[in-house]
Amino acid sequence: MVQQLLETSPDWTTFFIFFGLATMLLLMVLGFVTYGILAERKVMGFMQGRIGPNQVGGRFGLLQTVADVLKLLIKEDTIPKAADKPLFILGPVIAFAPAFLVLAVIPFTDAFRFADIGVGLLYYIAVSGITTVGIVTGAWASNNKYSLLGGMRAAAQMISYEIPLVMSVIGIVLLTGSMNLLDIVYAQERVWYIFLQPVAFLVFFIAAVAELNRTPFDLPEAESELVSGYHTEYSGFRWAFFMLAEYVYFFAMTSLITVLFLGGWLPVPFLAFIPGAVWFALKFAVVMFILIWFRVTFPRLRADHLMEFGWKVLLPVALANIFVTALLKELFF
């Protein structure tokens, strides 16, 4: 349907259909953020021997995140006197907008997708890098030394881990012959790429955690060192925009891992009667659980160790994986 609309001349009907689809996607993502945060708190509580949220919204704390969001929305919005006001206001917007834009190319099922472009993987990688510009903008505009240090750390971390992230997926592109995410999913009908590209999966997964600024790679907002890093001076809904961007990327990156390495919505052959949407949700939940498990388990890395690991370990391993994949493809495929 979307493809047919693209081939017709634009009119108000087409505009409202696209606007409705975008609104539906936004509501779906906001629902995930609301209960994804609750799920993360619950899992962390379980792993740390705590109960987790259990008061607001009944015994399971189902409305705890909703209450937190309402608190942020009515909280006073402060802008430091010495801050660069236009850039201070613009920073959270630049940080959030790319997080929502990348969702357009992710195919959740063969029928539920929004934009089928030939270079969807390239589009995701290119657009997601813009968020760092928003983080650095907000950090610089805050006129706070802790914010500036956090922004510089975010930029250095993005540069260091974006390269192995991109290098790790080149093996998949070599095997598939395409950067279209739909083609990548269909190419895994016989075997998932996590089995054909295990090294690429490990490199991509570790680099993804760093790109998400999650523990143990949360140096840009290390509370014990930088108060809150790049968003130290932010409050209310502007601070919420930074957090929303982080969890929307959590949703997007988890979905991308599911598509690239776990066959997306494709079922296990002897369980093909289960709908594709259910398969995608199950794989998505497993990846999400592992990311939360990482956060609970590992301590924060030192800044110099973080840089060394990206340049001296992940990058050489990703390059070696490209060489081996190209050799094996030439010999056996």
Coordinates of C-alpha atoms in Angstrom, one line a residue:
M1 CA 0.0 0.0 0.0
V2 CA 2.8 2.4 0.9
Q3 CA 4.6 1.6 -2.3
Q4 CA 1.5 2.3 -4.3
L5 CA 1.1 5.7 -2.6
L6 CA 4.7 6.6 -3.4
E7 CA 4.0 5.9 -7.1
T8 CA 1.0 8.3 -7.2
S9 CA 1.0 12.0 -7.3
P10 CA 1.0 13.6 -3.8
D11 CA -2.3 14.9 -2.5
W12 CA -3.9 15.6 0.9
T13 CA -5.2 12.0 1.2
T14 CA -1.6 10.7 0.7
F15 CA -0.3 13.2 3.3
F16 CA -2.8 12.2 5.9
I17 CA -2.2 8.5 5.3
F18 CA 1.5 8.9 5.8
F19 CA 0.9 11.2 8.8
G20 CA -1.3 8.5 10.3
L21 CA 1.3 5.8 9.7
A22 CA 4.1 7.9 11.3
T23 CA 1.8 8.7 14.3
M24 CA 1.1 4.9 14.7
L25 CA 4.8 4.2 14.7
L26 CA 5.5 6.9 17.2
L27 CA 2.8 5.6 19.5
M28 CA 4.1 2.1 19.2
V29 CA 7.6 3.3 20.1
L30 CA 6.4 5.4 23.0
G31 CA 4.5 2.4 24.3
F32 CA 7.7 0.3 24.1
V33 CA 9.7 3.1 25.9
T34 CA 7.1 3.3 28.7
Y35 CA 7.0 -0.5 29.4
G36 CA 10.6 -1.2 28.3
I37 CA 11.8 1.0 31.1
L38 CA 9.5 -0.8 33.5
A39 CA 10.8 -4.2 32.2
E40 CA 14.4 -3.0 32.6
R41 CA 13.7 -1.9 36.2
K42 CA 12.0 -5.2 37.0
V43 CA 14.8 -7.4 35.5
M44 CA 17.5 -5.3 37.3
G45 CA 15.6 -5.6 40.5
F46 CA 15.3 -9.4 40.1
M47 CA 19.1 -9.7 39.3
Q48 CA 20.1 -7.5 42.3
G49 CA 17.8 -9.1 44.8
R50 CA 15.3 -6.2 44.9
I51 CA 11.6 -6.0 44.1
G52 CA 11.6 -3.2 41.6
P53 CA 8.6 -0.8 41.0
N54 CA 5.5 -2.3 42.6
Q55 CA 3.3 0.5 44.0
V56 CA 2.1 2.9 41.3
G57 CA -0.5 1.2 39.1
G58 CA -1.2 -1.9 41.2
R59 CA 1.1 -4.6 42.5
F60 CA 3.2 -4.8 39.4
G61 CA 3.9 -1.0 39.1
L62 CA 2.5 -0.8 35.6
L63 CA 2.0 3.0 35.8
Q64 CA 5.3 3.8 37.4
T65 CA 6.9 5.0 34.2
V66 CA 3.7 6.9 33.2
A67 CA 4.0 8.7 36.6
D68 CA 7.6 9.5 36.0
V69 CA 6.8 10.9 32.5
L70 CA 4.1 13.1 34.0
K71 CA 6.5 14.4 36.6
L72 CA 9.0 15.3 33.9
L73 CA 6.3 17.1 31.8
I74 CA 5.2 19.4 34.7
K75 CA 8.7 19.9 36.1
E76 CA 10.1 23.4 35.8
D77 CA 12.1 23.9 32.6
T78 CA 15.3 25.8 33.5
I79 CA 17.8 27.3 31.1
P80 CA 21.2 28.4 32.7
K81 CA 21.8 32.1 32.4
A82 CA 25.2 31.6 30.8
A83 CA 24.0 29.0 28.3
D84 CA 23.7 29.5 24.6
K85 CA 19.9 29.5 24.5
P86 CA 19.1 28.7 20.9
L87 CA 21.6 25.8 20.8
F88 CA 20.5 24.6 24.3
I89 CA 16.9 24.3 23.0
L90 CA 17.9 22.7 19.7
G91 CA 20.3 20.1 21.2
P92 CA 17.6 17.6 22.5
V93 CA 15.6 17.9 19.2
I94 CA 18.7 17.0 17.1
A95 CA 19.4 14.1 19.4
F96 CA 15.9 12.7 19.2
A97 CA 14.8 13.2 15.6
P98 CA 17.3 10.7 14.1
A99 CA 16.4 8.1 16.6
F100 CA 12.8 8.2 15.3
L101 CA 13.9 8.5 11.6
V102 CA 15.9 5.2 11.6
L103 CA 12.8 3.2 12.5
A104 CA 11.3 3.8 9.1
V105 CA 13.6 1.3 7.4
I106 CA 13.3 -1.6 9.9
P107 CA 11.0 -4.4 8.6
F108 CA 9.2 -5.8 11.6
T109 CA 7.4 -8.4 9.4
D110 CA 7.0 -9.0 5.7
A111 CA 3.8 -6.9 5.8
F112 CA 4.5 -4.4 8.7
R113 CA 7.2 -2.1 7.4
F114 CA 7.3 1.6 6.5
A115 CA 10.1 2.4 4.0
D116 CA 11.6 -0.3 1.7
I117 CA 14.7 1.4 0.4
G118 CA 17.6 -0.4 -1.3
V119 CA 20.2 0.8 1.2
G120 CA 18.3 0.6 4.4
L121 CA 21.3 -0.6 6.4
L122 CA 23.4 2.3 5.1
Y123 CA 20.6 4.7 5.9
Y124 CA 20.4 3.5 9.5
I125 CA 24.1 3.8 10.1
A126 CA 24.3 7.3 8.4
V127 CA 21.2 8.8 10.2
S128 CA 22.0 7.4 13.6
G129 CA 25.3 9.2 13.7
I130 CA 23.5 12.6 13.7
T131 CA 22.4 12.1 17.3
T132 CA 25.9 12.6 18.5
V133 CA 25.8 16.1 17.0
G134 CA 22.7 16.9 19.2
I135 CA 24.6 15.6 22.2
V136 CA 27.6 17.7 21.6
T137 CA 25.4 20.7 20.8
G138 CA 23.6 20.4 24.1
A139 CA 26.8 19.8 26.0
W140 CA 28.5 22.9 24.5
A141 CA 25.5 25.1 24.8
S142 CA 25.2 24.3 28.6
N143 CA 28.4 26.2 29.4
N144 CA 29.2 23.6 32.0
K145 CA 32.5 21.8 32.2
Y146 CA 31.0 18.5 33.2
S147 CA 28.5 18.7 30.3
L148 CA 31.3 19.5 27.8
L149 CA 33.4 16.6 29.0
G150 CA 30.4 14.3 28.6
G151 CA 29.8 15.6 25.1
M152 CA 33.5 15.2 24.1
R153 CA 33.4 11.6 25.4
A154 CA 30.2 10.9 23.4
A155 CA 31.9 12.1 20.2
A156 CA 35.1 10.2 20.8
Q157 CA 33.1 7.0 21.7
M158 CA 30.9 7.3 18.6
I159 CA 33.9 7.7 16.3
S160 CA 35.7 4.8 18.0
Y161 CA 32.8 2.3 17.9
E162 CA 31.0 3.4 14.8
I163 CA 33.8 2.0 12.6
P164 CA 33.9 -1.5 14.0
L165 CA 30.0 -1.5 14.0
V166 CA 30.1 -0.7 10.2
M167 CA 32.9 -3.1 9.5
S168 CA 31.1 -6.0 11.3
V169 CA 28.1 -5.8 9.0
I170 CA 30.2 -5.9 5.8
G171 CA 30.4 -9.7 6.1
I172 CA 26.6 -9.8 6.0
V173 CA 26.5 -7.5 3.0
L174 CA 29.1 -9.8 1.2
L175 CA 27.0 -12.9 1.9
T176 CA 23.7 -11.2 0.9
G177 CA 24.9 -9.0 -1.9
S178 CA 22.5 -6.3 -0.7
M179 CA 22.1 -3.6 1.9
N180 CA 18.3 -3.9 1.8
L181 CA 17.2 -5.1 5.2
L182 CA 14.4 -7.1 3.6
D183 CA 16.9 -9.0 1.4
I184 CA 19.0 -9.6 4.4
V185 CA 16.1 -11.2 6.3
Y186 CA 15.1 -13.4 3.3
A187 CA 18.7 -14.5 2.8
Q188 CA 18.4 -16.2 6.3
E189 CA 15.6 -18.6 5.4
R190 CA 18.0 -21.5 5.6
V191 CA 20.3 -20.4 8.4
W192 CA 20.5 -17.3 10.5
Y193 CA 23.6 -15.1 10.2
I194 CA 24.4 -15.4 13.9
F195 CA 25.7 -19.0 12.9
L196 CA 27.4 -17.9 9.7
Q197 CA 28.9 -14.7 11.2
P198 CA 29.4 -15.3 14.9
V199 CA 32.4 -13.0 15.1
A200 CA 30.5 -10.3 13.3
F201 CA 27.7 -10.7 15.8
L202 CA 29.9 -10.3 18.8
V203 CA 31.7 -7.3 17.4
F204 CA 28.3 -5.7 16.4
F205 CA 26.7 -6.4 19.7
I206 CA 29.6 -4.9 21.7
A207 CA 29.8 -1.9 19.4
A208 CA 26.0 -1.5 19.6
V209 CA 26.2 -1.3 23.5
A210 CA 28.8 1.4 23.1
E211 CA 26.7 3.3 20.6
L212 CA 23.7 3.2 23.0
N213 CA 25.9 4.7 25.8
R214 CA 24.8 1.9 28.1
T215 CA 26.8 0.2 30.9
P216 CA 29.7 -0.7 30.7
F217 CA 30.1 2.0 28.0
D218 CA 28.2 4.8 29.7
L219 CA 31.2 7.2 29.9
P220 CA 29.4 10.2 28.4
E221 CA 27.0 10.4 31.4
A222 CA 29.0 8.8 34.2
E223 CA 27.3 10.0 37.3
S224 CA 30.3 9.2 39.6
E225 CA 32.6 11.4 37.4
L226 CA 30.5 13.9 35.5
V227 CA 27.4 14.4 37.6
S228 CA 25.2 13.4 34.6
G229 CA 27.5 14.3 31.7
Y230 CA 26.1 16.0 28.7
H231 CA 22.6 16.6 30.1
T232 CA 23.7 17.9 33.5
E233 CA 22.0 21.3 33.0
Y234 CA 18.8 19.9 31.4
S235 CA 15.6 19.3 33.3
G236 CA 11.9 18.6 32.6
F237 CA 10.8 17.7 29.1
R238 CA 14.2 18.6 27.5
W239 CA 15.9 16.1 29.7
A240 CA 13.1 13.7 28.8
F241 CA 14.0 14.1 25.1
F242 CA 17.5 12.9 25.7
M243 CA 16.2 9.9 27.6
L244 CA 13.6 9.2 25.0
A245 CA 16.3 9.3 22.3
E246 CA 18.3 6.7 24.3
Y247 CA 15.4 4.3 24.6
V248 CA 14.2 4.7 21.1
Y249 CA 17.7 3.8 19.9
F250 CA 17.5 0.9 22.3
F251 CA 14.3 -0.2 20.5
A252 CA 15.9 0.4 17.1
M253 CA 19.2 -1.3 17.7
T254 CA 17.5 -4.3 19.3
S255 CA 15.3 -4.6 16.2
L256 CA 18.3 -4.2 13.9
I257 CA 20.2 -7.0 15.7
T258 CA 17.1 -9.2 15.3
V259 CA 16.9 -8.4 11.5
L260 CA 20.6 -8.7 10.8
F261 CA 21.6 -11.8 12.8
L262 CA 18.4 -13.6 14.0
G263 CA 16.4 -13.8 10.8
G264 CA 13.9 -11.1 11.7
W265 CA 10.4 -12.6 11.6
L266 CA 11.4 -15.9 10.0
P267 CA 10.4 -18.9 12.1
V268 CA 12.2 -22.1 13.0
P269 CA 11.0 -24.6 10.3
F270 CA 9.2 -27.0 12.5
L271 CA 7.3 -24.1 14.2
A272 CA 6.3 -22.3 11.1
F273 CA 2.7 -22.1 12.2
I274 CA 3.6 -19.4 14.7
P275 CA 3.0 -15.9 13.2
G276 CA 6.0 -13.9 12.1
A277 CA 5.2 -11.0 14.4
V278 CA 5.4 -13.4 17.4
W279 CA 8.8 -14.7 16.2
F280 CA 10.1 -11.1 15.9
A281 CA 8.8 -10.2 19.3
L282 CA 10.4 -13.3 20.9
K283 CA 13.8 -12.7 19.3
F284 CA 13.5 -9.0 20.2
A285 CA 12.8 -9.8 23.8
V286 CA 15.8 -12.2 24.1
V287 CA 18.2 -9.5 22.7
M288 CA 16.7 -6.9 25.0
F289 CA 17.1 -9.2 28.0
I290 CA 20.8 -9.7 27.2
L291 CA 21.4 -5.9 26.9
I292 CA 19.8 -5.4 30.3
W293 CA 21.9 -8.3 31.7
F294 CA 25.0 -6.5 30.4
R295 CA 24.0 -3.4 32.3
V296 CA 23.5 -5.2 35.6
T297 CA 26.6 -7.4 35.3
F298 CA 29.6 -5.3 34.1
P299 CA 31.3 -2.3 35.8
R300 CA 32.0 0.9 33.9
L301 CA 35.2 0.9 31.8
R302 CA 37.9 3.4 32.2
A303 CA 38.0 6.0 29.4
D304 CA 41.4 4.9 28.1
H305 CA 40.4 1.2 28.2
L306 CA 37.3 2.0 26.3
M307 CA 39.3 3.7 23.5
E308 CA 41.9 1.0 23.4
F309 CA 39.3 -1.8 23.2
G310 CA 37.6 -0.2 20.3
W311 CA 40.7 0.6 18.2
K312 CA 43.0 -2.3 19.2
V313 CA 40.6 -5.2 19.6
L314 CA 37.2 -4.7 17.9
L315 CA 38.5 -3.0 14.7
P316 CA 41.2 -5.6 13.9
V317 CA 38.8 -8.4 14.6
A318 CA 36.1 -6.8 12.3
L319 CA 38.7 -6.4 9.5
A320 CA 39.9 -10.0 9.9
N321 CA 36.2 -11.2 9.8
I322 CA 35.8 -9.3 6.4
F323 CA 38.9 -11.0 5.0
V324 CA 37.8 -14.5 6.2
T325 CA 34.2 -14.0 4.9
A326 CA 35.4 -12.9 1.5
L327 CA 37.7 -15.9 1.3
L328 CA 35.1 -18.4 2.3
K329 CA 32.5 -16.8 -0.1
E330 CA 35.0 -17.1 -2.9
L331 CA 35.8 -20.8 -2.1
F332 CA 32.4 -22.3 -1.1
F333 CA 29.5 -20.0 -2.1

